[in-house]
Structure formats: structure tokens, C-alpha cells
PDB file of C-alpha atoms and ligand atoms in Angstrom:
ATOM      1  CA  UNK K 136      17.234 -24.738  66.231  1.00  0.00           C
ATOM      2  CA  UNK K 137      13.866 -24.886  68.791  1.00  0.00           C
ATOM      3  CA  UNK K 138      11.225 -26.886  68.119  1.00  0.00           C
ATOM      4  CA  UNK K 139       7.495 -26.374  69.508  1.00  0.00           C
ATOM      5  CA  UNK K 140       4.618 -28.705  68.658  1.00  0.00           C
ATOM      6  CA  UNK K 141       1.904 -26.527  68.315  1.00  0.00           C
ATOM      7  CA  UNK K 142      -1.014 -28.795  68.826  1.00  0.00           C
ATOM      8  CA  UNK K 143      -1.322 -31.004  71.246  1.00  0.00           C
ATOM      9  CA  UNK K 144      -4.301 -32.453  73.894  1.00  0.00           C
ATOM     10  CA  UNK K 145      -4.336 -33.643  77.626  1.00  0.00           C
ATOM     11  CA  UNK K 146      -6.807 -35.439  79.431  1.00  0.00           C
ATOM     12  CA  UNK K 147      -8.741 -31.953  79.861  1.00  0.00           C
ATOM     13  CA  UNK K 148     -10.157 -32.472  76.429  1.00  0.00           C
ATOM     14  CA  UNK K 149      -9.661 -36.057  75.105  1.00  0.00           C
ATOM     15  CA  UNK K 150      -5.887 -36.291  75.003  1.00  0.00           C
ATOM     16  CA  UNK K 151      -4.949 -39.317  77.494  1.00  0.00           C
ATOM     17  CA  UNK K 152      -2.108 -37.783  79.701  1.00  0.00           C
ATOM     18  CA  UNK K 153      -2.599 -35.314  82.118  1.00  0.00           C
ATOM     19  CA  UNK K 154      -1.061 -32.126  81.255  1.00  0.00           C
ATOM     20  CA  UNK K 155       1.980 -32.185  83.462  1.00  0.00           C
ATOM     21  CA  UNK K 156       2.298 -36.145  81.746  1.00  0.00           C
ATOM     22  CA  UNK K 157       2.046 -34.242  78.579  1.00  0.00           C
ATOM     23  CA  UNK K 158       4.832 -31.700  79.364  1.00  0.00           C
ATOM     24  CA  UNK K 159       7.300 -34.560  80.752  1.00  0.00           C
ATOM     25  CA  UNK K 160       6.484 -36.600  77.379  1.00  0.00           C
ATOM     26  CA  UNK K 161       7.427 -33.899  75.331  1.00  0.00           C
ATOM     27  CA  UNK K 162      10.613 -32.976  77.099  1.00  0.00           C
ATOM     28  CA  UNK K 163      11.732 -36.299  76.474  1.00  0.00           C
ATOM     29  CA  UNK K 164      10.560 -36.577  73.049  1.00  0.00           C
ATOM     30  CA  UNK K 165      13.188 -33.748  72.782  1.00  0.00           C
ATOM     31  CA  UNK K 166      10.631 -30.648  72.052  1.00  0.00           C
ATOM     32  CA  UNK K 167      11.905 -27.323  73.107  1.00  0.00           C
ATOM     33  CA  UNK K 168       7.731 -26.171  73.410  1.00  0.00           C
ATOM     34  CA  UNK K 169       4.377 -27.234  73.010  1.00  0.00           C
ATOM     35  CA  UNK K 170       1.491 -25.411  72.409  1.00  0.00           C
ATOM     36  CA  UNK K 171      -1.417 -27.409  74.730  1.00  0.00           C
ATOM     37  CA  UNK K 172      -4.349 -27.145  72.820  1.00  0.00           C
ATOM     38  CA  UNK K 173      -7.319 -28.620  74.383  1.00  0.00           C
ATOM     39  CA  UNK K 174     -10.526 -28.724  72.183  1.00  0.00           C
ATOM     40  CA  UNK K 175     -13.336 -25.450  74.121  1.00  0.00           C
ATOM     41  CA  UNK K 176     -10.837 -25.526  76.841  1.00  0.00           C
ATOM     42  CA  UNK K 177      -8.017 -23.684  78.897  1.00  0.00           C
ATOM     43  CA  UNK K 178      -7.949 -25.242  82.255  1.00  0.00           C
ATOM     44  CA  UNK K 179      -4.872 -27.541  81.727  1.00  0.00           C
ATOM     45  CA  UNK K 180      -2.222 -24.488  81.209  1.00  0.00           C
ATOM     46  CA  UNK K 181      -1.516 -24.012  84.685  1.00  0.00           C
ATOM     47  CA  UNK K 182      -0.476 -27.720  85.425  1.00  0.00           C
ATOM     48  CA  UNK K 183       1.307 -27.925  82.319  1.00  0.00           C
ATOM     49  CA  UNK K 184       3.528 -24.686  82.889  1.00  0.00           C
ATOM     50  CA  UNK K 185       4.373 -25.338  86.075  1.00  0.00           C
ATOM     51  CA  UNK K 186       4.995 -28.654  84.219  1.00  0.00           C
ATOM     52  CA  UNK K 187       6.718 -27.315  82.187  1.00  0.00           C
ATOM     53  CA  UNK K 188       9.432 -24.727  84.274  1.00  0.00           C
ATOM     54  CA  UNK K 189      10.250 -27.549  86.321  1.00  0.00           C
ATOM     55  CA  UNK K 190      11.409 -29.481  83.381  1.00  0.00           C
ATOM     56  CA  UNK K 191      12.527 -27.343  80.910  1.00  0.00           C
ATOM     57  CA  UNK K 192       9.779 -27.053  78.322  1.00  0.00           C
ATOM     58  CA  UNK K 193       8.111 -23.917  76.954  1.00  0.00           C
ATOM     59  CA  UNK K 194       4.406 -24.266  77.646  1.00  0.00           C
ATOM     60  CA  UNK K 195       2.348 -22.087  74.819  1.00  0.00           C
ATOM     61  CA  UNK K 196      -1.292 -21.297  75.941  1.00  0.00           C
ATOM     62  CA  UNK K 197      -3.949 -22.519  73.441  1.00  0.00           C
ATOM     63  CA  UNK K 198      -7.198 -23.720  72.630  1.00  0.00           C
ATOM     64  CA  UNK K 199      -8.701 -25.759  69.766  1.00  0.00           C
ATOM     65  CA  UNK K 200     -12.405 -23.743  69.526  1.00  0.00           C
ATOM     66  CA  UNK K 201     -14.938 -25.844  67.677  1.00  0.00           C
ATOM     67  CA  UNK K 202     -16.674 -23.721  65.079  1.00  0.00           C
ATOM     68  CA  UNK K 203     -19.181 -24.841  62.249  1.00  0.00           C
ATOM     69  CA  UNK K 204     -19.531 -23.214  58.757  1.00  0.00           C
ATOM     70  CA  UNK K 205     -22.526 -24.853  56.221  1.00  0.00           C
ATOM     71  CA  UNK K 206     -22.950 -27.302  58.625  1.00  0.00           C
ATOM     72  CA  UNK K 207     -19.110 -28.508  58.742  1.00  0.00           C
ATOM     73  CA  UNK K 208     -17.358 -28.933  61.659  1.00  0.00           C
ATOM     74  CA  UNK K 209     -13.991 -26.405  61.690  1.00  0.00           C
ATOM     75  CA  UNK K 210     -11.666 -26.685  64.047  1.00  0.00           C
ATOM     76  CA  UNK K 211      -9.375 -23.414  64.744  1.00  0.00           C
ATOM     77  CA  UNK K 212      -6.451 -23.822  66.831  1.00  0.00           C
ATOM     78  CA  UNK K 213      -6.010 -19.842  69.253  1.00  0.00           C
ATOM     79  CA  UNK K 214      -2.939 -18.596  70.465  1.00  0.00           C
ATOM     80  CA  UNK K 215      -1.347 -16.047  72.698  1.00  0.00           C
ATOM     81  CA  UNK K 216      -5.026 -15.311  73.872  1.00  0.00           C
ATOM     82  CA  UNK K 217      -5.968 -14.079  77.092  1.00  0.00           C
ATOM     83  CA  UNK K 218      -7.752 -16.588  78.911  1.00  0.00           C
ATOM     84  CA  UNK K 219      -9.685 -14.425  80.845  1.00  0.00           C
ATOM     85  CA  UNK K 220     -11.418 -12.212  78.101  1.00  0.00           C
ATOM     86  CA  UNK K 221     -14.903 -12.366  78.970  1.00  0.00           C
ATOM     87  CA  UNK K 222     -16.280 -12.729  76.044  1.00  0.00           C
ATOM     88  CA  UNK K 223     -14.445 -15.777  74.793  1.00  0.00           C
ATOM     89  CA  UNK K 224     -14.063 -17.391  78.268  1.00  0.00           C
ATOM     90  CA  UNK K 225     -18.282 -16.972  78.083  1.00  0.00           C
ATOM     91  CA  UNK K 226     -18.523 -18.754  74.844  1.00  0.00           C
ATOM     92  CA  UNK K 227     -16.073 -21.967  75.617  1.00  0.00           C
ATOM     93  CA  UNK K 228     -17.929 -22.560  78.760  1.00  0.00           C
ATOM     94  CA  UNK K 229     -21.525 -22.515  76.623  1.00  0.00           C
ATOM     95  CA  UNK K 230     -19.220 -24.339  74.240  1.00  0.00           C
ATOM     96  CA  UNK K 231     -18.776 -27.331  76.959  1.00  0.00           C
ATOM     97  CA  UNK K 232     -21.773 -27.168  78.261  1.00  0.00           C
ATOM     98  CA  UNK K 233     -23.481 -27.914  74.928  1.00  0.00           C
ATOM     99  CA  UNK K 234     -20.933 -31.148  74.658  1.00  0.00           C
ATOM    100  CA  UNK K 235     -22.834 -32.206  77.469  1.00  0.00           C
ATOM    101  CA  UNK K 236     -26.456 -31.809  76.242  1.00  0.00           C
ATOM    102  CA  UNK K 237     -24.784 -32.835  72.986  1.00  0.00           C
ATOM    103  CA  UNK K 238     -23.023 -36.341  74.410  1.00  0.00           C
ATOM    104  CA  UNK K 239     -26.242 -36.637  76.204  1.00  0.00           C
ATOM    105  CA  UNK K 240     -28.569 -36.951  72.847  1.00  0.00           C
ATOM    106  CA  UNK K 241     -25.983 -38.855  70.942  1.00  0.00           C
ATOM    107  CA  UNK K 242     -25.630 -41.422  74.206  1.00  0.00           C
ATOM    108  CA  UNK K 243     -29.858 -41.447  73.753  1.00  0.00           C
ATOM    109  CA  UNK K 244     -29.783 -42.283  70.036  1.00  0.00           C
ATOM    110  CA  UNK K 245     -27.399 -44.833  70.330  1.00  0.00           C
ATOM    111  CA  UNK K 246     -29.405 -46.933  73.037  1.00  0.00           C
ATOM    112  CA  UNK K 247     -32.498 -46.455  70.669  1.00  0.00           C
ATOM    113  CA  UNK K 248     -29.894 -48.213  68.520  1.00  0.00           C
ATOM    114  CA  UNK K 249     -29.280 -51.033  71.398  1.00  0.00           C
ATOM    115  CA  UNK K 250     -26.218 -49.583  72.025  1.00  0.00           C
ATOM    116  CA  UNK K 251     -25.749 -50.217  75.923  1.00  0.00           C
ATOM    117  CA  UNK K 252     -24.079 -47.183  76.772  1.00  0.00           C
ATOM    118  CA  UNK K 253     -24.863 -44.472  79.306  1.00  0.00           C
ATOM    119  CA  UNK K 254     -24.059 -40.927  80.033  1.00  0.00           C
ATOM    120  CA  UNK K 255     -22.853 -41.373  83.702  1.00  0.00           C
ATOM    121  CA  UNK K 256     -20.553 -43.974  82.257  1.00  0.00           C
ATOM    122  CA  UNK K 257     -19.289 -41.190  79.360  1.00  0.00           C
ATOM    123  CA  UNK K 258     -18.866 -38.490  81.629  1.00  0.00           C
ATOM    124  CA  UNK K 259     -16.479 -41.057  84.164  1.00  0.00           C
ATOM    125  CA  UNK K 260     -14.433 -41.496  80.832  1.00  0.00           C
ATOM    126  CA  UNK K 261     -14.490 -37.599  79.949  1.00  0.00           C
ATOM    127  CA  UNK K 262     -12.182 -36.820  83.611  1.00  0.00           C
ATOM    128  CA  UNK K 263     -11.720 -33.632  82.198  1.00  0.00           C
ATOM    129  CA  UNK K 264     -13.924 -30.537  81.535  1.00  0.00           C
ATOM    130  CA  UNK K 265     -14.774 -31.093  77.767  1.00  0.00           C
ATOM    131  CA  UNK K 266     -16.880 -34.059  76.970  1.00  0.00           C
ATOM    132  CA  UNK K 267     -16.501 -35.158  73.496  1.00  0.00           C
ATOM    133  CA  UNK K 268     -17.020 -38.129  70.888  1.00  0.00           C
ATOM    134  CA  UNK K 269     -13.837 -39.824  71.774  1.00  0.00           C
ATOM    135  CA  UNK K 270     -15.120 -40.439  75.278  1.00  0.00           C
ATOM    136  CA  UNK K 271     -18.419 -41.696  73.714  1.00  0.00           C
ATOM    137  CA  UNK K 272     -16.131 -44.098  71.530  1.00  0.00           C
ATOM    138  CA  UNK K 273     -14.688 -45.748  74.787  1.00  0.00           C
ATOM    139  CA  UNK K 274     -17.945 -46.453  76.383  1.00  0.00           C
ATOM    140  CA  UNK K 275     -19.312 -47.964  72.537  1.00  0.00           C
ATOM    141  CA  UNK K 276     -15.693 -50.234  72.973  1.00  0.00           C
ATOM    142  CA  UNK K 277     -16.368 -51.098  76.177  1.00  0.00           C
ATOM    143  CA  UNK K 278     -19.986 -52.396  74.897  1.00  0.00           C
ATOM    144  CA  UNK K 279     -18.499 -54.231  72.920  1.00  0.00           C
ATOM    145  CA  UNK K 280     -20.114 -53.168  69.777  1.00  0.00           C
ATOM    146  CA  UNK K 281     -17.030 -51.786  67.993  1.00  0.00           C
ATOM    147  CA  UNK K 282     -13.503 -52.896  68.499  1.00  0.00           C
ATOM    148  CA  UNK K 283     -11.374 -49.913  68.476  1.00  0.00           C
ATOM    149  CA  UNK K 284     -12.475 -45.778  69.480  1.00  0.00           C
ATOM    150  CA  UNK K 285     -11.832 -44.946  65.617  1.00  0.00           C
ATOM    151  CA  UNK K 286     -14.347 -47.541  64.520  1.00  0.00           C
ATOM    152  CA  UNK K 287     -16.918 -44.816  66.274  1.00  0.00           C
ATOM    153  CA  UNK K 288     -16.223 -42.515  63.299  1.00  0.00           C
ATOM    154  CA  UNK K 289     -18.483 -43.597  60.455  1.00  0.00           C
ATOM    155  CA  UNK K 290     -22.000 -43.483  58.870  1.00  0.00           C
ATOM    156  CA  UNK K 291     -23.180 -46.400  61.428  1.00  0.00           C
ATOM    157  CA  UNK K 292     -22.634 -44.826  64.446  1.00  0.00           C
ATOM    158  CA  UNK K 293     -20.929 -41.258  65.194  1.00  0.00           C
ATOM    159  CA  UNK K 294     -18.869 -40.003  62.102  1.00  0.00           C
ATOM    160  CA  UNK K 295     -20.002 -36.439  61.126  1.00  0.00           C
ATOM    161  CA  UNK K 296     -22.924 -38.292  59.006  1.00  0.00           C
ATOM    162  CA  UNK K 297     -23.574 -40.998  61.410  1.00  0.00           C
ATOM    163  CA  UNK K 298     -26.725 -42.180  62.474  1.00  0.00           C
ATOM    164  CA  UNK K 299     -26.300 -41.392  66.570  1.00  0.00           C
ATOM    165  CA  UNK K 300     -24.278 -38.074  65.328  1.00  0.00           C
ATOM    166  CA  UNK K 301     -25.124 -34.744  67.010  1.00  0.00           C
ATOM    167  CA  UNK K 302     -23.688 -31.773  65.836  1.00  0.00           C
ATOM    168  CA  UNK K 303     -22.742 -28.961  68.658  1.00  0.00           C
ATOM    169  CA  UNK K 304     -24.246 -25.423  68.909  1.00  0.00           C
ATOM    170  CA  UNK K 305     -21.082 -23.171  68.266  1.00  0.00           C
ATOM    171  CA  UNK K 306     -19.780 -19.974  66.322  1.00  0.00           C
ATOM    172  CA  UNK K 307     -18.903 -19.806  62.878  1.00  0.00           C
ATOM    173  CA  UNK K 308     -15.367 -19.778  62.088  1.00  0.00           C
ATOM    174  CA  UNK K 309     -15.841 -15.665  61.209  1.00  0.00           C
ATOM    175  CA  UNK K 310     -17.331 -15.371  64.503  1.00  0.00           C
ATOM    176  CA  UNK K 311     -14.278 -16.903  66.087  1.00  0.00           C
ATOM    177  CA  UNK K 312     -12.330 -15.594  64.645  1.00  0.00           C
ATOM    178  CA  UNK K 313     -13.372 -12.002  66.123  1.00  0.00           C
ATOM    179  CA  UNK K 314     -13.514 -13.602  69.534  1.00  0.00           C
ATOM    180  CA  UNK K 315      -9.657 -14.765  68.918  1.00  0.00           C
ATOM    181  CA  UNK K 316      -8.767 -11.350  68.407  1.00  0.00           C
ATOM    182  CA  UNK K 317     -10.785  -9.573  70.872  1.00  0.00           C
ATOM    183  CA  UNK K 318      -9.005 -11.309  73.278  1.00  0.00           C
ATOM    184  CA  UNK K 319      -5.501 -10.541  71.993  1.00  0.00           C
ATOM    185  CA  UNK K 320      -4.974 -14.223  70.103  1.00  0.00           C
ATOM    186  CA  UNK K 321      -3.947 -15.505  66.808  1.00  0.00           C
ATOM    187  CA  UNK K 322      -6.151 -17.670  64.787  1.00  0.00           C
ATOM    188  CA  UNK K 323      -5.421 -20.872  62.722  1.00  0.00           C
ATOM    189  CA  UNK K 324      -7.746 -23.527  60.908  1.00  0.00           C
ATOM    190  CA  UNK K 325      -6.394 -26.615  61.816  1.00  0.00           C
ATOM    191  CA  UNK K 326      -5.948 -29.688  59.608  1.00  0.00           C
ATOM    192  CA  UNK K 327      -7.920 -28.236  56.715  1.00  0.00           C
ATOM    193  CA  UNK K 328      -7.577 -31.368  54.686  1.00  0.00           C
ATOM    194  CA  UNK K 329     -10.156 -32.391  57.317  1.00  0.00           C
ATOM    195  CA  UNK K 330     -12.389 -29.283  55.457  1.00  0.00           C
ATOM    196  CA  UNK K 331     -11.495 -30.529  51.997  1.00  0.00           C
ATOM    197  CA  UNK K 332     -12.808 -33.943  52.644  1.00  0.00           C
ATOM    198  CA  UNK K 333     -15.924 -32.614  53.332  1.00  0.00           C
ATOM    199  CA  UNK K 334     -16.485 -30.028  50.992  1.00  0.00           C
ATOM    200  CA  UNK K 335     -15.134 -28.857  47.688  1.00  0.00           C
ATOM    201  CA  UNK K 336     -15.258 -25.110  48.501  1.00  0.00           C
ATOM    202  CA  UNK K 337     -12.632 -25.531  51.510  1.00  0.00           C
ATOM    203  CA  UNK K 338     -10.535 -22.871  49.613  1.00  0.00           C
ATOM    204  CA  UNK K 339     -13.563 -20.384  50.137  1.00  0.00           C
ATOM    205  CA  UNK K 340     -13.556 -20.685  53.616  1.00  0.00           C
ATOM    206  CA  UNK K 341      -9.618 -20.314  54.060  1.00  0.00           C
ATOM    207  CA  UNK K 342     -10.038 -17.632  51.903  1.00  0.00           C
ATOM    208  CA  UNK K 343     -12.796 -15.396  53.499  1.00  0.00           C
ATOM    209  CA  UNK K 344     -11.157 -16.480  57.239  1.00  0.00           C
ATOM    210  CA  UNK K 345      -7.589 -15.129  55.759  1.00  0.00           C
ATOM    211  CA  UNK K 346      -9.752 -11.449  55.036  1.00  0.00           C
ATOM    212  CA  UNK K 347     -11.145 -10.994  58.256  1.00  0.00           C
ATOM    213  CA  UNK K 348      -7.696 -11.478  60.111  1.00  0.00           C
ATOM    214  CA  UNK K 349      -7.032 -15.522  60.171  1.00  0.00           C
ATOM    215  CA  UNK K 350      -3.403 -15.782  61.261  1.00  0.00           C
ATOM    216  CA  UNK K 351      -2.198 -19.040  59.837  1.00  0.00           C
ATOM    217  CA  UNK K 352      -2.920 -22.623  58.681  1.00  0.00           C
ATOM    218  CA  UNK K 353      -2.295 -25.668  59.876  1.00  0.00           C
ATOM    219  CA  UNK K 354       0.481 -27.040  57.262  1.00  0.00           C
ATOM    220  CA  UNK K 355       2.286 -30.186  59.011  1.00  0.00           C
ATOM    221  CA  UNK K 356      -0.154 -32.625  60.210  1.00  0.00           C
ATOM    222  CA  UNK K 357      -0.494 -36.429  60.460  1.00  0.00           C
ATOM    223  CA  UNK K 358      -3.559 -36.416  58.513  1.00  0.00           C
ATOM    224  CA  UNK K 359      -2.087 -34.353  55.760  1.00  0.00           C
ATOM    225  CA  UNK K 360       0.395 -36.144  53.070  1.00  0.00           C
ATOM    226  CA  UNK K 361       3.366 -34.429  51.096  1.00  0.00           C
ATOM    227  CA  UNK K 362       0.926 -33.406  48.063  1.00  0.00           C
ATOM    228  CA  UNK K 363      -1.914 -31.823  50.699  1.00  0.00           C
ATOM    229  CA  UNK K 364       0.970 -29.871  52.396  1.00  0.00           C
ATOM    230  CA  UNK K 365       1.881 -28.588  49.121  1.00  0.00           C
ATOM    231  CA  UNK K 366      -1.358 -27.469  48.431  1.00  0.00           C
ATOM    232  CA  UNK K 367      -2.126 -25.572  51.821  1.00  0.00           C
ATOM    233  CA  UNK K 368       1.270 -24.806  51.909  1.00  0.00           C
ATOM    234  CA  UNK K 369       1.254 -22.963  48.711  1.00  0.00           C
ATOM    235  CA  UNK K 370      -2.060 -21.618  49.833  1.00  0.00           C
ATOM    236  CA  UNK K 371      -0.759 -20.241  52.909  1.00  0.00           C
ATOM    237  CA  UNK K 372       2.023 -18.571  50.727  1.00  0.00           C
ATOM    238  CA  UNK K 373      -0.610 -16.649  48.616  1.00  0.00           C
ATOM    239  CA  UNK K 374      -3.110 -15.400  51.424  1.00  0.00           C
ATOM    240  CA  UNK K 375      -0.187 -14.488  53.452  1.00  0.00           C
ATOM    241  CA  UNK K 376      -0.887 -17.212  56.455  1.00  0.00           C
ATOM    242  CA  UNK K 377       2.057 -18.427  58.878  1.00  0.00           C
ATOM    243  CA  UNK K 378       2.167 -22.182  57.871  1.00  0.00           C
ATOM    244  CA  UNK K 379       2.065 -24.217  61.046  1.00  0.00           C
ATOM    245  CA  UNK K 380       3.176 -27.855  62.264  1.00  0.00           C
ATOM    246  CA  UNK K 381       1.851 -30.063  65.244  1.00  0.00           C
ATOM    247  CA  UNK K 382       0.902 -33.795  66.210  1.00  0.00           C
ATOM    248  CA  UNK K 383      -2.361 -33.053  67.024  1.00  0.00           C
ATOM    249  CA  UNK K 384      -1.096 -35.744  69.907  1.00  0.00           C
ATOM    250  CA  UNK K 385      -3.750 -37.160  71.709  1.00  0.00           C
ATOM    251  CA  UNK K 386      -1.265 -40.303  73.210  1.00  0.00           C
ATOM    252  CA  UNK K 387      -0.099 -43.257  72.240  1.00  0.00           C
ATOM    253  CA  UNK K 388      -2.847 -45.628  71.530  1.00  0.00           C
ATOM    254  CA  UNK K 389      -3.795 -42.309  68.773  1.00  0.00           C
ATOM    255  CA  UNK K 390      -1.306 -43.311  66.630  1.00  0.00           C
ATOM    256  CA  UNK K 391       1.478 -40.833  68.840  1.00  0.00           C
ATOM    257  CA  UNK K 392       3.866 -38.437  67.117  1.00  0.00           C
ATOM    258  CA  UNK K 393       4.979 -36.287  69.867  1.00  0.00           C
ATOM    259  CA  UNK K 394       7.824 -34.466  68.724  1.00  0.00           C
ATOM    260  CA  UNK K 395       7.791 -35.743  64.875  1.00  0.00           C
ATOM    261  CA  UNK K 396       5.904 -32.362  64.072  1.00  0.00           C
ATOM    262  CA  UNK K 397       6.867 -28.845  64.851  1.00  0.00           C
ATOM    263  CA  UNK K 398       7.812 -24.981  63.977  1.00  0.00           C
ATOM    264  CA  UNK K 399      11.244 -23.390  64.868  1.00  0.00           C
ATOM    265  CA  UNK K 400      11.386 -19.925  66.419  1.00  0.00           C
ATOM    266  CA  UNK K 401      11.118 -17.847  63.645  1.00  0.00           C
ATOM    267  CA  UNK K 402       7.603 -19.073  62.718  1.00  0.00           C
ATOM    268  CA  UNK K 403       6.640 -19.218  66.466  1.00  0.00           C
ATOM    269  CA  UNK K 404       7.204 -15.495  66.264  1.00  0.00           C
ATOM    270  CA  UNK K 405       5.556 -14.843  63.131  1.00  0.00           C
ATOM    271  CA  UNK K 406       2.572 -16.243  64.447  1.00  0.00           C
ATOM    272  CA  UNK K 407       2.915 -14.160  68.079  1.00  0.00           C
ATOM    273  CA  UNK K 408       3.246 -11.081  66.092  1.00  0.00           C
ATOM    274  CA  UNK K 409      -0.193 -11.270  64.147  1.00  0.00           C
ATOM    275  CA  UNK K 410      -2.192 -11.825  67.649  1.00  0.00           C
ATOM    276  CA  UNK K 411      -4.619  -9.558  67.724  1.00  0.00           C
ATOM    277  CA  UNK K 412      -4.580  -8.228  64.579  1.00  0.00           C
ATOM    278  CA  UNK K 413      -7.647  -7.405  62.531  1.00  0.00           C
TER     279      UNK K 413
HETATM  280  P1  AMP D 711     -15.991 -33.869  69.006  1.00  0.00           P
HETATM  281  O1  AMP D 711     -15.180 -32.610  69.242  1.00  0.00           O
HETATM  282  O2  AMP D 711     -16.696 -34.301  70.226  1.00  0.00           O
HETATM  283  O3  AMP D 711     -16.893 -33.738  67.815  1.00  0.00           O
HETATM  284  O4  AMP D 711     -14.957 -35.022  68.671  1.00  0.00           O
HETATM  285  C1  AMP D 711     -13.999 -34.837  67.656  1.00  0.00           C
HETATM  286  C2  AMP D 711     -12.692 -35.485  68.067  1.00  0.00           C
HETATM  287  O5  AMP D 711     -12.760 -36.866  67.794  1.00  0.00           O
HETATM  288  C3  AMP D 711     -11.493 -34.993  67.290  1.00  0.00           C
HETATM  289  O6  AMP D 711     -10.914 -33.881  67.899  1.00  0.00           O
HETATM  290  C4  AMP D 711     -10.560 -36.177  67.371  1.00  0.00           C
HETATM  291  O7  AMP D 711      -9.832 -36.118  68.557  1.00  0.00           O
HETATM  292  C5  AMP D 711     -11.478 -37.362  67.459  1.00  0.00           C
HETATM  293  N1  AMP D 711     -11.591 -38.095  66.183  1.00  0.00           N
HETATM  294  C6  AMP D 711     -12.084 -37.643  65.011  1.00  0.00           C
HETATM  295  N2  AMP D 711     -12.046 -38.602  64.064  1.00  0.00           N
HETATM  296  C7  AMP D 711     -11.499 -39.704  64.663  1.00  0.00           C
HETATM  297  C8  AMP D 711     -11.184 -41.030  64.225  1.00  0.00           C
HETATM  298  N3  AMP D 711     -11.443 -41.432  62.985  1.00  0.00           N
HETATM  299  N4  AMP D 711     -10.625 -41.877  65.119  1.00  0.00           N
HETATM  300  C9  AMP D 711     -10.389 -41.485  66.389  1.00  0.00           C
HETATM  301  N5  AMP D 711     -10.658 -40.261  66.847  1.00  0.00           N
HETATM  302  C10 AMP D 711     -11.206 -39.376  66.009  1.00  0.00           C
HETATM  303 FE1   FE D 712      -9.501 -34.374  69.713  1.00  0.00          FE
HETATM  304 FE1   FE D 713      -9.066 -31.004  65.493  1.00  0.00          FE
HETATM  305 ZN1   ZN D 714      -6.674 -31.410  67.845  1.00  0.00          ZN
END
């Protein structure tokens, strides 16, 4: 039986490989396909195809859009899109534009808090096309203020309710969803436990995405344990939503799982077969 990771990141967005590193890593990891997934971002599926015929691996084109809903950041992982509809192509570039502006501010607030960090040095981090807090983590490490990137994500510094946090300017998760399908993709809210810890009415947003056309949900994860894949599992089962599995790999130092996660064929075709459906 195939296997295909379908979430994964390369140095375009803040994965640490390059895409064709990516591809080879997978290969060996014994993964049939991965589904490259870069956060507002498309421009590593070329490397990692050709990647990935040389080698043997089934390269899946994706994107990880960042959408916001009451002021909560939702992540939904598009496949199968065309990634030259106008309309969505349009809105990632604003999308990573704004993580610019966006890294810019948070870099300002954290030298207000004596942080010595600066934007040139964030954007030499970023390599790729879209900036994002990860890269800001790095340059806080390298300050010396925190110890490891993850100690970035709290209330002191740039967790979601952090003091140097900026939110970005993006779409709802409705409103992606409509770009999604416009251009011929299927939609799915990743990691929703991430949702859930924010928010008791998670279930309402799974819900209303699943009526305007949502695709799937994001079952297997490393951040979700047996009982939360239960519950979005059995979830999934009532709204009708392709359960999906990926590592959400970012590399090694991000506590890598390449290969540990993954769908077989059958779901891989599920979830082809409800792109662009509304
Ligand atoms: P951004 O899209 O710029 O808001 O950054 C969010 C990204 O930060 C996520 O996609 C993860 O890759 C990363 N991230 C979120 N929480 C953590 C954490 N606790 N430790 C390390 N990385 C994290
Ligand atoms: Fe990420
Ligand atoms: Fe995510
Ligand atoms: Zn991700």
C-alpha cells in the first residue's frame, strides 16, 4: 500500500531543507508521495518535482493559506489547485507581502522590548519567499534572549497572545475556501486541535467550512493525541470530510516525523475527487 505525507514545508516557507532536500528525505524515509505544503506559497513545486521524478517520489502540489476567523489564526492546507488562478495567486502574494510589513512591526516591538534583533537579519534567515515567526524565533535565539525557536511561542514574546505578536491581514477561512475552489483545489483545516485550544466553538467553524464545500480535515498529526483523533475523526465521519494524515515536517531540529504520518491511495483519491467542488 502507498503512502503520501500530505503536509510538509521546505525552506520556501520555514521548513529547513530545500525542496529537492525535502523530496530525497522523504524517498528515503520510504514515502511513496508528499504533498509540499509551504505556508502563502507555491514556488518550491517545481524543484521538488523534478526532485521528485528523478528519485522516485510523487510530488503533490499544495499550499498551507493562512486564514483568520474571530481573530484566530486557521491554517487550511489546498490541494490539486491551479497555481496560476489569478485570483488566488493575487491573494498569496498580498498574503507574503503582509508577512513582511507584519515581521517588520513584530521585529519593532520587540527592540522596544530590548530585544536586539533586526529585520535585515530576519529576512537573511527567511531564504525563502514567505517570512514568518519561525524566522523571527532564530534571530530572538541568536540574541540570546531565548534558548530554543519554540521558546518564541508564548505570552512574553510572540505566541498568538504575546506581547511583540502581530497578527497578519488575510481571508477568512469561508473566503478561502471559495478561492480553493475557484481555482480547481480541495480544502482542508489543518491541525484543528490547534483551533480547539483556542476556542471552544472550534466545532462551529469545522462545521460552517464543511457547508460551504471544505473537503477534509486534518486527522493524523503530531500535535493531535489518540483521543483528539477520535474526536475529529469522528467529526470528519459525520460532516462527510476525507480524514487526512501528515508530519507537518518542518526538519529535524522540529521534532522530525517524515514518513511516520500519511494517507494510502484510496484517501489520496477521495480527496482529488472533491477539488473543486462547491
Ligand atoms: P506565522 O505563520 O508566521 O504566524 O508562524 C506560524 C508558524 O510557526 C507555524 O506554521 C509553525 O511552523 C511555527 N510554530 C508555531 N508554534 C510553534 C512552537 N511552539 N514552536 C516552534 N514553532 C512553532
Ligand atoms: Fe510552519
Ligand atoms: Fe500550520
Ligand atoms: Zn504546516
Amino acid at each position: 500500500m502507498s503512502r503520501f505525507d500530505l503536509h510538509t514545508h521546505s525552506n520556501v516557507s520555514d521548513g529547513s531543507f530545500t525542496p529537492s532536500e525535502l523530496v530525497r528525505r522523504a524517498r528515503a524515509g520510504g514515502l511513496d508521495g508528499i504533498a509540499l505544503c509551504d505556508h502563502d506559497s507555491t514556488a518550491g513545486w517545481e524543484e521538488a518535482r523534478a526532485e521528485g521524478e528523478q528519485c522516485g517520489l510523487e510530488v503533490i502540489g499544495g499550499c498551507e493559506v493562512s486564514s483568520r476567523w474571530r481573530g484566530m489564526p486557521v491554517h487550511m492546507l489546498a490541494f490539486f489547485f491551479d497555481p496560476l488562478s489569478a485570483e488566488l495567486v493575487a491573494e498569496l502574494k498580498r498574503i507574503r507581502e503582509d508577512r513582511i510589513l507584519r515581521g517588520e512591526k513584530m521585529v519593532a516591538k520587540l527592540r522596544e522590548l530590548g530585544v536586539d534583533v533586526t529585520l535585515a537579519r530576519v529576512r537573511e534567515i527567511a531564504q525563502g519567499e514567505s517570512l514568518g515567526r519561525p524566522h523571527i524565533a532564530q534571530a530572538m535565539v541568536e540574541a540570546g534572549v531565548i534558548a530554543r525557536v519554540s521558546d518564541a511561542f508564548t505570552r512574553e514574546w510572540i505566541g498568538t497572545s504575546g506581547r511583540a505578536y502581530v497578527p497578519k491581514q488575510v481571508l477568512s477561512p469561508q473566503e478561502t475556501l471559495h478561492l480553493v475552489a475557484g481555482a480547481g483545489g480541495a480544502a482542508v483545516i489543518a491541525h484543528p486541535v490547534w483551533i480547539e485550544q483556542e476556542t471552544h466553538a472550534s466545532q462551529e467553524i469545522i462545521e460552517e467550512c464543511a457547508a460551504l464545500g471544505l473537503a477534509g480535515l486534518e486527522i493524523e498529526h503530531p500535535d493531535q493525541d489518540s483521543a483528539a483523533r477520535r474526536r475529529f475523526g469522528r467529526l470528519a465521519d459525520r460532516l462527510g470530510l476525507v480524514r487526512t494524515a501528515g508530519s507537518d515536517y518542518h526538519g529535524d531540529d522540529r521534532g522530525g516525523m517524515l514518513g511516520t504520518f500519511g494517507v494510502n491511495e484510496g484517501t489520496l483519491a477521495a480527496l482529488r475527487a472533491r477539488g473543486g467542488k462547491r
